[in-house]
Structure formats: structure tokens, C-alpha cells
Short mmCIF file of C-alpha atoms in Angstrom, two decimals:
data_model
loop_
_atom_site.label_atom_id
_atom_site.label_comp_id
_atom_site.label_asym_id
_atom_site.label_seq_id
_atom_site.Cartn_x
_atom_site.Cartn_y
_atom_site.Cartn_z
CA MET A 31 0.20 0.24 -0.20
CA ALA A 32 1.34 2.99 -0.88
CA GLY A 33 2.30 5.89 2.12
CA ILE A 34 -0.50 7.56 3.97
CA HIS A 35 1.14 11.07 3.31
CA ARG A 36 1.55 10.70 -0.45
CA LEU A 37 -1.60 9.33 -1.12
CA ILE A 38 -2.77 12.77 0.70
CA THR A 39 -0.19 14.52 -0.79
CA GLN A 40 -1.31 13.52 -4.32
CA ALA A 41 -4.56 13.83 -4.12
CA VAL A 42 -4.29 17.59 -3.16
CA ALA A 43 -1.59 17.91 -5.88
CA GLN A 44 -4.33 16.51 -8.48
CA GLN A 45 -7.07 18.93 -6.41
CA ARG A 46 -9.31 15.69 -5.43
CA LYS A 47 -10.53 15.64 -2.18
CA LEU A 48 -10.34 13.17 1.01
CA PHE A 49 -12.70 11.35 2.58
CA ALA A 50 -12.09 10.60 6.13
CA LEU A 51 -14.31 7.97 8.40
CA LEU A 52 -13.33 8.21 12.17
CA ILE A 53 -14.68 4.74 13.67
CA ASP A 54 -14.36 5.10 18.20
CA PRO A 55 -13.98 1.02 19.22
CA GLU A 56 -15.24 1.85 22.56
CA LYS A 57 -18.32 3.24 20.44
CA CYS A 58 -18.79 -0.53 18.89
CA ASP A 59 -18.32 -4.24 19.78
CA ALA A 60 -18.08 -7.16 17.31
CA HIS A 61 -21.00 -6.61 15.62
CA ARG A 62 -21.22 -3.42 15.13
CA LEU A 63 -17.51 -2.73 13.56
CA GLN A 64 -18.48 -5.75 10.94
CA GLN A 65 -20.99 -4.02 9.82
CA VAL A 66 -19.19 -0.62 10.16
CA ALA A 67 -16.00 -2.39 7.59
CA GLU A 68 -18.89 -4.26 5.49
CA SER A 69 -20.50 -0.40 4.87
CA ALA A 70 -17.45 1.15 4.46
CA ALA A 71 -16.17 -1.50 1.63
CA HIS A 72 -18.81 -0.59 -0.43
CA ALA A 73 -19.13 3.11 0.25
CA ALA A 74 -15.05 3.17 -0.50
CA PRO A 75 -14.10 5.84 1.35
CA ASP A 76 -10.18 7.59 0.91
CA LEU A 77 -9.71 6.69 4.52
CA ILE A 78 -10.54 4.84 7.93
CA LEU A 79 -9.55 6.66 10.91
CA VAL A 80 -9.93 4.85 14.33
CA GLY A 81 -9.24 6.07 17.64
CA GLY A 82 -11.45 8.05 20.34
CA SER A 83 -11.22 9.98 23.56
CA GLN A 84 -11.06 6.99 25.90
CA LEU A 85 -10.46 3.89 26.19
CA ARG A 86 -12.14 0.32 27.13
CA GLN A 87 -11.75 -2.04 24.52
CA SER A 88 -8.00 -2.29 22.50
CA THR A 89 -7.62 -0.92 19.09
CA ALA A 90 -5.55 -3.63 18.11
CA ASP A 91 -8.03 -5.63 18.19
CA ALA A 92 -10.34 -3.41 16.22
CA ILE A 93 -8.48 -2.59 13.74
CA ASP A 94 -7.93 -6.45 14.02
CA ARG A 95 -11.18 -7.26 13.10
CA LEU A 96 -12.09 -4.13 10.38
CA ARG A 97 -9.76 -5.51 8.76
CA GLN A 98 -11.26 -9.12 8.07
CA HIS A 99 -13.64 -7.37 5.84
CA CYS A 100 -12.47 -4.99 3.85
CA ASP A 101 -9.20 -3.14 2.92
CA LEU A 102 -9.07 0.67 3.13
CA PRO A 103 -6.43 2.99 4.50
CA ILE A 104 -6.50 3.09 8.23
CA VAL A 105 -5.22 5.05 10.40
CA LEU A 106 -4.25 5.61 13.97
CA PHE A 107 -6.56 9.03 15.57
CA PRO A 108 -5.65 8.17 19.33
CA GLY A 109 -7.13 10.24 22.14
CA ASN A 110 -3.81 9.21 24.22
CA VAL A 111 -0.39 7.02 24.33
CA GLN A 112 -2.43 3.65 24.83
CA GLN A 113 -4.06 4.21 22.52
CA LEU A 114 -1.46 2.49 20.05
CA ALA A 115 -1.75 0.23 17.28
CA PRO A 116 1.04 -1.01 15.10
CA ASN A 117 -1.57 -2.98 12.54
CA ALA A 118 -2.67 0.73 10.68
CA ASP A 119 -0.85 1.90 8.05
CA ALA A 120 0.01 4.65 9.95
CA LEU A 121 -0.44 7.34 12.67
CA LEU A 122 -1.36 10.71 13.05
CA LEU A 123 0.68 12.02 15.45
CA LEU A 124 -1.03 14.73 17.03
CA SER A 125 -0.04 17.75 18.69
CA LEU A 126 -2.73 20.18 20.56
CA ILE A 127 -1.57 23.09 19.57
CA SER A 128 -3.91 24.98 20.29
CA GLY A 129 -4.01 24.95 23.22
CA ARG A 130 -0.34 24.94 26.24
CA ASN A 131 -0.96 22.18 28.47
CA ALA A 132 2.30 21.15 27.53
CA GLU A 133 0.71 17.06 28.29
CA TRP A 134 -0.97 16.95 25.06
CA LEU A 135 1.90 19.48 22.65
CA ILE A 136 4.92 16.91 23.18
CA GLY A 137 4.23 15.38 26.68
CA GLN A 138 2.39 11.83 25.52
CA GLN A 139 5.11 12.13 22.54
CA VAL A 140 7.55 11.70 24.70
CA GLN A 141 6.15 9.05 26.87
CA ALA A 142 4.83 7.21 23.06
CA ALA A 143 8.50 8.19 21.51
CA GLN A 144 9.94 4.97 21.66
CA ALA A 145 7.02 2.16 20.84
CA ILE A 146 6.36 4.72 18.01
CA ARG A 147 9.44 3.24 16.36
CA ALA A 148 9.94 -0.15 17.39
CA SER A 149 6.37 -0.53 15.03
CA HIS A 150 7.77 1.75 12.63
CA ILE A 151 4.53 2.31 12.03
CA GLU A 152 4.37 5.65 8.94
CA VAL A 153 4.45 9.12 11.40
CA LEU A 154 2.49 11.88 9.95
CA PRO A 155 3.01 14.90 12.38
CA THR A 156 -0.68 16.63 13.23
CA GLY A 157 -1.03 20.16 14.18
CA TYR A 158 -4.09 20.04 16.38
CA ILE A 159 -6.92 23.00 16.73
CA LEU A 160 -9.46 22.74 18.54
CA VAL A 161 -11.93 25.27 17.63
CA ASP A 162 -15.55 25.87 20.08
CA GLY A 163 -18.30 23.60 18.35
CA GLY A 164 -21.07 24.72 20.03
CA THR A 165 -20.04 22.69 22.96
CA GLN A 166 -17.28 21.04 25.38
CA THR A 167 -16.14 18.16 23.77
CA ALA A 168 -14.07 14.67 25.17
CA VAL A 169 -10.86 16.65 24.34
CA GLN A 170 -11.65 20.11 25.65
CA ARG A 171 -12.74 18.01 29.27
CA ILE A 172 -9.16 15.49 28.43
CA SER A 173 -7.07 17.88 27.84
CA GLY A 174 -7.99 20.97 29.96
CA THR A 175 -7.72 23.85 27.27
CA LEU A 176 -9.83 25.37 25.45
CA PRO A 177 -10.99 25.70 22.57
CA ILE A 178 -10.37 29.01 20.38
CA ALA A 179 -13.31 31.13 19.08
CA ALA A 180 -15.16 30.13 15.88
CA ASP A 181 -14.53 34.12 14.70
CA ASP A 182 -11.19 34.34 15.96
CA LEU A 183 -9.42 34.62 12.05
CA GLU A 184 -7.10 35.29 12.53
CA LEU A 185 -5.08 33.56 16.00
CA ILE A 186 -7.38 30.18 14.18
CA ALA A 187 -4.80 30.77 10.60
CA ALA A 188 -1.28 32.65 13.51
CA THR A 189 -2.15 28.99 15.26
CA ALA A 190 -2.46 26.72 11.63
CA LEU A 191 0.85 27.90 10.36
CA ALA A 192 3.12 28.04 13.71
CA GLY A 193 2.49 24.22 13.17
CA GLU A 194 3.63 24.01 9.59
CA GLN A 195 6.40 26.33 10.25
CA SER A 196 7.16 23.70 13.34
CA GLY A 197 7.57 20.93 11.23
CA LYS A 198 3.21 19.65 10.98
CA GLN A 199 3.05 17.79 7.80
CA LEU A 200 -0.81 18.19 7.99
CA ILE A 201 -3.26 20.92 10.14
CA TYR A 202 -5.82 19.46 11.49
CA LEU A 203 -8.64 21.48 12.24
CA GLU A 204 -11.47 19.67 14.65
CA ALA A 205 -15.00 21.18 16.16
CA GLY A 206 -14.80 18.13 18.41
CA SER A 207 -16.60 14.46 18.89
CA GLY A 208 -19.81 16.05 19.18
CA ALA A 209 -19.79 19.28 18.28
CA THR A 210 -23.39 20.75 17.98
CA ARG A 211 -21.45 22.86 14.60
CA PRO A 212 -19.33 22.58 12.54
CA VAL A 213 -15.60 24.36 12.10
CA PRO A 214 -16.72 27.49 10.00
CA THR A 215 -15.61 27.37 6.60
CA SER A 216 -14.56 31.29 7.80
CA ALA A 217 -11.69 29.59 9.32
CA ILE A 218 -10.98 26.92 7.27
CA ARG A 219 -10.88 29.88 4.32
CA ALA A 220 -8.60 31.13 7.39
CA ALA A 221 -6.26 28.75 7.82
CA LYS A 222 -6.10 27.44 4.44
CA GLU A 223 -4.40 30.72 2.89
CA VAL A 224 -1.88 30.78 5.31
CA LEU A 225 -0.88 27.27 4.56
CA THR A 226 1.14 24.86 1.70
CA VAL A 227 0.54 21.68 4.15
CA PRO A 228 -2.95 19.27 3.74
CA LEU A 229 -5.50 20.48 6.08
CA VAL A 230 -8.24 18.27 7.55
CA VAL A 231 -11.72 19.52 8.98
CA GLY A 232 -13.60 17.38 11.36
CA GLY A 233 -16.73 17.17 13.64
CA GLY A 234 -19.89 18.81 14.24
CA ILE A 235 -20.30 18.18 9.51
CA THR A 236 -23.80 16.15 9.86
CA THR A 237 -24.99 16.17 6.57
CA PRO A 238 -23.29 16.25 2.51
CA GLN A 239 -24.22 20.35 1.82
CA MET A 240 -21.86 20.11 5.13
CA LEU A 241 -18.98 18.48 3.35
CA ARG A 242 -18.93 20.61 -0.19
CA ASP A 243 -19.14 23.62 1.50
CA ALA A 244 -16.43 22.27 4.06
CA TYR A 245 -14.84 20.97 0.94
CA ALA A 246 -15.27 24.80 -1.37
CA ALA A 247 -13.49 26.58 1.33
CA GLY A 248 -10.83 24.56 0.68
CA ALA A 249 -10.30 21.40 3.93
CA ASP A 250 -8.33 18.74 1.56
CA MET A 251 -9.70 16.09 3.95
CA VAL A 252 -13.06 16.08 5.65
CA VAL A 253 -13.45 13.26 8.26
CA VAL A 254 -17.16 12.55 9.85
CA GLY A 255 -17.64 10.32 13.37
CA ASN A 256 -19.85 10.85 15.35
CA HIS A 257 -23.06 12.04 12.85
CA LEU A 258 -21.86 8.15 10.88
CA GLU A 259 -21.89 5.99 14.20
CA THR A 260 -25.39 6.75 15.09
CA HIS A 261 -26.21 6.83 11.05
CA LEU A 262 -24.53 4.17 9.21
CA ASN A 263 -26.76 4.49 6.06
CA GLN A 264 -25.72 7.68 4.88
CA LEU A 265 -21.58 6.49 4.36
CA GLY A 266 -22.74 6.20 0.85
CA THR A 267 -23.93 9.24 0.39
CA PHE A 268 -20.55 11.43 1.99
CA ALA A 269 -18.25 9.52 0.13
CA ASP A 270 -20.16 9.81 -3.19
CA THR A 271 -20.66 13.57 -2.20
CA ALA A 272 -16.68 13.76 -2.02
CA LYS A 273 -16.54 11.61 -5.79
CA ALA A 274 -18.65 14.01 -7.03
CA ILE A 275 -17.19 17.64 -6.66
CA THR A 276 -13.73 15.59 -7.39
CA LYS A 277 -15.58 15.05 -11.06
CA LYS A 278 -16.45 18.28 -10.83
#
């Protein structure tokens, strides 16, 4: 399988929009994981992200179950160091650059460094920016940090740019799981205008139109998780929406 970073950068170079399904293993038993995997195999999102804010189930076991029913690229989206799994194709090495808590800027990464090295997994350093999505998210509670106000476009852009300048390969604008509103298009545009690395957007996206709006504003990849956990039958519609945009 081609490297995940190369897959993403090639898509951006070709002006092809990417769509990723986020799966939280804590919310899926074995039967549900099979359902999700079979739906994903049919809908064919570009990537499956696996991760959550807590840990009650083995991430590696969840990935094994997904691979039994689909062969899509699987990328770790870890909530903490315990969620590392060497059987994934790549790891988003998240650094919460919108906050000032050193544990989530570098502390978790230090704890994981040797295990990541031993796993030989592809690592994608990712600047993670939490934007106010209208509700307190798990990321906010666990990290002890506040999101950036959704209308503070100057700070969002400066934070995104600082992330790129510090070597991040991706910038991820996140409204948070269960957000009542997505990252606004004005914030996506503000970040995109200053970046040369790919821009990922997630949180609060519940309709194909929101997906289209995020892409139009400059998102290179959009991640949908919480909504599709309860509306799995819509996965094909979301994936098809992304593909249709690319064909225009």
C-alpha cells in the first residue's frame, strides 16, 4: 500500500478531495465493527481513522476486526499513548497546538516515542487545532484546554501557520466529537490561505451540504465520525458527495 502521506499529498496536488470515516472502538462491539467495515468496503471512503478520547477496548483488536471485512487504509487517530496499534497503516501524531498544556503538546509524544519507533508505523506529525463547536468536547475535558473561538480567524490562521512552520505535515481543524456546529467556513478559509500543507477538517458535519461547504472553503480532507456512528446508512452518500466534487 502506498504511504498515507503520499496518498494525501498526491490527492491535494491533483485537486482531489478526500473523505475519511472516523471509528471510535469504544462505541462498537464486534458485530457493529463488522457492519461498519462492510459498509465502508461498499462506500469506499479514502481512509478509515480509528481512535477515541478514552480507552476501554483494544485499538489493535478493532483494527483486526475491520481488516477482516475491508481493505481500506486505516490510520490511527489516538486519544492517548495507550491507543497505539502497530497493525494500522499510519499514525496521526497529534499535537494540540491550540492549547498550552505541555502534556498534549509534547508529553504524550515523549511517552510514545520508543513504542512508535519499534512499531515501524508511518508517522504523520499533525497540528491539532480545537475550534469552538458549541459544546464542551472530550478533547477539551481531557486536555484541560479551551478551544479557539470560532470567529477568531486571525488566531486560527496564525496557529495553523505556526504548526506548519514547526514541521507538521498536516493541520487538523477540529470542532470536536458531538459538536453542535462544524468549524465555520470562514475559519477553514483563513487557515487554508496561509498553509502549504494539507488541511483536514472534522467535527459537527452532519449533512452532505456541510461536507460540500467545507471542501469549498479549502478543506483537503473531511472527517466524519459521530454522525455516521448513528446514521451508518448515510456513509455511501457522504463518500459519493466527496467523489462527485472531485469529478467537477
